[in-house]
Amino acid sequence: MIDEEGEFLRRRQQFFSDVSAGHTDAVQHSLSQKPLTNFRGDVFPWLTMTSGDDRTAFLVAAEHGHVQTMRILAGNGADVKACDNSGEGALHVAAANNHVHALHYLVAELGLPID
């Protein structure tokens, strides 16, 4: 018998690990898969699913400065203006981690407002 909850947690953890590491091929592969479903039958689409600290994949990619991963996520419909539970968005987490190239992408290419 498959441990459905364990498998759900493993796949979610792997996805966020791939996003954190900037493994674009693995992220693209996950996005092509059907959404995750937990043991209760709740469906979690990859783009809106949150990590253990309530951050979307786009926020995690911004936190680690992975611009190519952010491009993939945004191109697949990720909410680039999403915030975590403390109100921090992609600009906040990229700035807090000194990822100037990520800030440039967010402001110059995506047009996120600075204020």
Coordinates of C-alpha atoms in Angstrom, one line a residue:
M1 CA 0.0 0.0 0.0
I2 CA 1.3 3.5 -0.9
D3 CA 1.6 6.0 1.8
E4 CA -0.3 8.8 0.0
E5 CA 0.4 11.5 2.5
G6 CA 4.1 10.6 2.6
E7 CA 4.3 10.6 -1.2
F8 CA 2.5 14.0 -1.3
L9 CA 5.0 15.5 1.1
R10 CA 8.0 14.0 -0.7
R11 CA 6.9 15.3 -4.1
R12 CA 6.1 18.8 -2.6
Q13 CA 9.5 18.9 -0.9
Q14 CA 11.3 17.8 -4.0
F15 CA 9.5 20.5 -6.1
F16 CA 10.5 23.3 -3.7
S17 CA 14.0 21.8 -3.4
D18 CA 14.3 22.0 -7.2
V19 CA 13.0 25.6 -7.2
S20 CA 15.4 26.6 -4.4
A21 CA 18.4 25.0 -6.3
G22 CA 17.3 26.6 -9.7
H23 CA 16.9 23.2 -11.4
T24 CA 14.9 24.5 -14.3
D25 CA 14.5 21.2 -16.1
A26 CA 13.0 19.6 -13.0
V27 CA 10.8 22.6 -12.3
Q28 CA 9.5 22.5 -15.9
H29 CA 8.9 18.7 -15.5
S30 CA 6.9 19.2 -12.3
L31 CA 4.8 21.9 -14.0
S32 CA 3.9 19.5 -16.8
Q33 CA 2.6 16.9 -14.3
K34 CA -0.9 16.9 -12.8
P35 CA -1.5 18.8 -9.6
L36 CA -0.6 17.1 -6.3
T37 CA -3.5 15.5 -4.3
N38 CA -3.2 14.7 -0.6
F39 CA -4.8 11.8 1.3
R40 CA -8.0 13.8 1.8
G41 CA -8.3 14.5 -1.9
D42 CA -7.4 18.2 -1.7
V43 CA -5.8 19.3 -5.0
F44 CA -2.7 21.5 -4.9
P45 CA -1.7 23.1 -8.3
W46 CA 2.0 23.4 -8.5
L47 CA 1.9 27.2 -9.1
T48 CA -0.2 28.0 -6.1
M49 CA 1.1 25.4 -3.7
T50 CA 3.1 26.8 -0.8
S51 CA 6.2 25.5 0.9
G52 CA 6.5 24.9 4.6
D53 CA 7.0 28.6 5.3
D54 CA 3.9 29.6 3.2
R55 CA 5.8 30.9 0.1
T56 CA 4.9 30.1 -3.4
A57 CA 7.5 28.6 -5.8
F58 CA 7.8 32.1 -7.4
L59 CA 8.7 33.6 -4.0
V60 CA 11.2 30.8 -3.3
A61 CA 12.9 31.3 -6.7
A62 CA 13.1 35.1 -6.0
E63 CA 14.5 34.4 -2.6
H64 CA 17.3 32.4 -4.1
G65 CA 17.8 34.7 -7.1
H66 CA 17.0 32.2 -9.8
V67 CA 15.8 34.4 -12.6
Q68 CA 15.4 31.6 -15.1
T69 CA 13.2 29.6 -12.7
M70 CA 11.2 32.8 -12.1
R71 CA 10.8 33.2 -15.9
I72 CA 9.5 29.6 -16.2
L73 CA 7.1 30.0 -13.3
A74 CA 5.8 33.4 -14.5
G75 CA 5.5 32.0 -18.1
N76 CA 3.3 29.2 -16.7
G77 CA 1.0 31.6 -14.9
A78 CA 2.5 32.1 -11.5
D79 CA 1.1 35.0 -9.5
V80 CA 4.2 37.3 -9.6
K81 CA 2.5 39.7 -7.1
A82 CA 1.8 37.0 -4.5
C83 CA 2.9 37.6 -0.9
D84 CA 3.6 35.2 2.0
N85 CA 1.8 35.4 5.3
S86 CA 4.0 38.2 6.5
G87 CA 3.2 40.3 3.5
E88 CA 6.5 39.9 1.7
G89 CA 6.5 39.6 -2.0
A90 CA 9.2 38.7 -4.6
L91 CA 10.7 42.2 -4.5
H92 CA 11.1 42.0 -0.7
V93 CA 12.7 38.6 -0.7
A94 CA 15.0 39.3 -3.6
A95 CA 16.2 42.6 -2.0
A96 CA 16.7 41.0 1.4
N97 CA 19.0 38.5 -0.2
N98 CA 20.9 41.0 -2.4
H99 CA 19.8 39.5 -5.7
V100 CA 20.2 42.5 -7.9
H101 CA 19.7 40.5 -11.1
A102 CA 16.4 39.2 -9.7
L103 CA 15.3 42.7 -8.8
H104 CA 16.1 43.9 -12.3
Y105 CA 14.0 41.1 -13.8
L106 CA 11.1 41.8 -11.4
V107 CA 11.1 45.6 -12.0
A108 CA 12.3 46.0 -15.6
E109 CA 10.8 42.9 -17.2
L110 CA 7.7 42.1 -15.1
G111 CA 7.0 45.8 -14.3
L112 CA 6.4 45.2 -10.6
P113 CA 6.1 48.6 -8.8
I114 CA 8.9 49.4 -6.4
D115 CA 6.7 51.2 -3.8

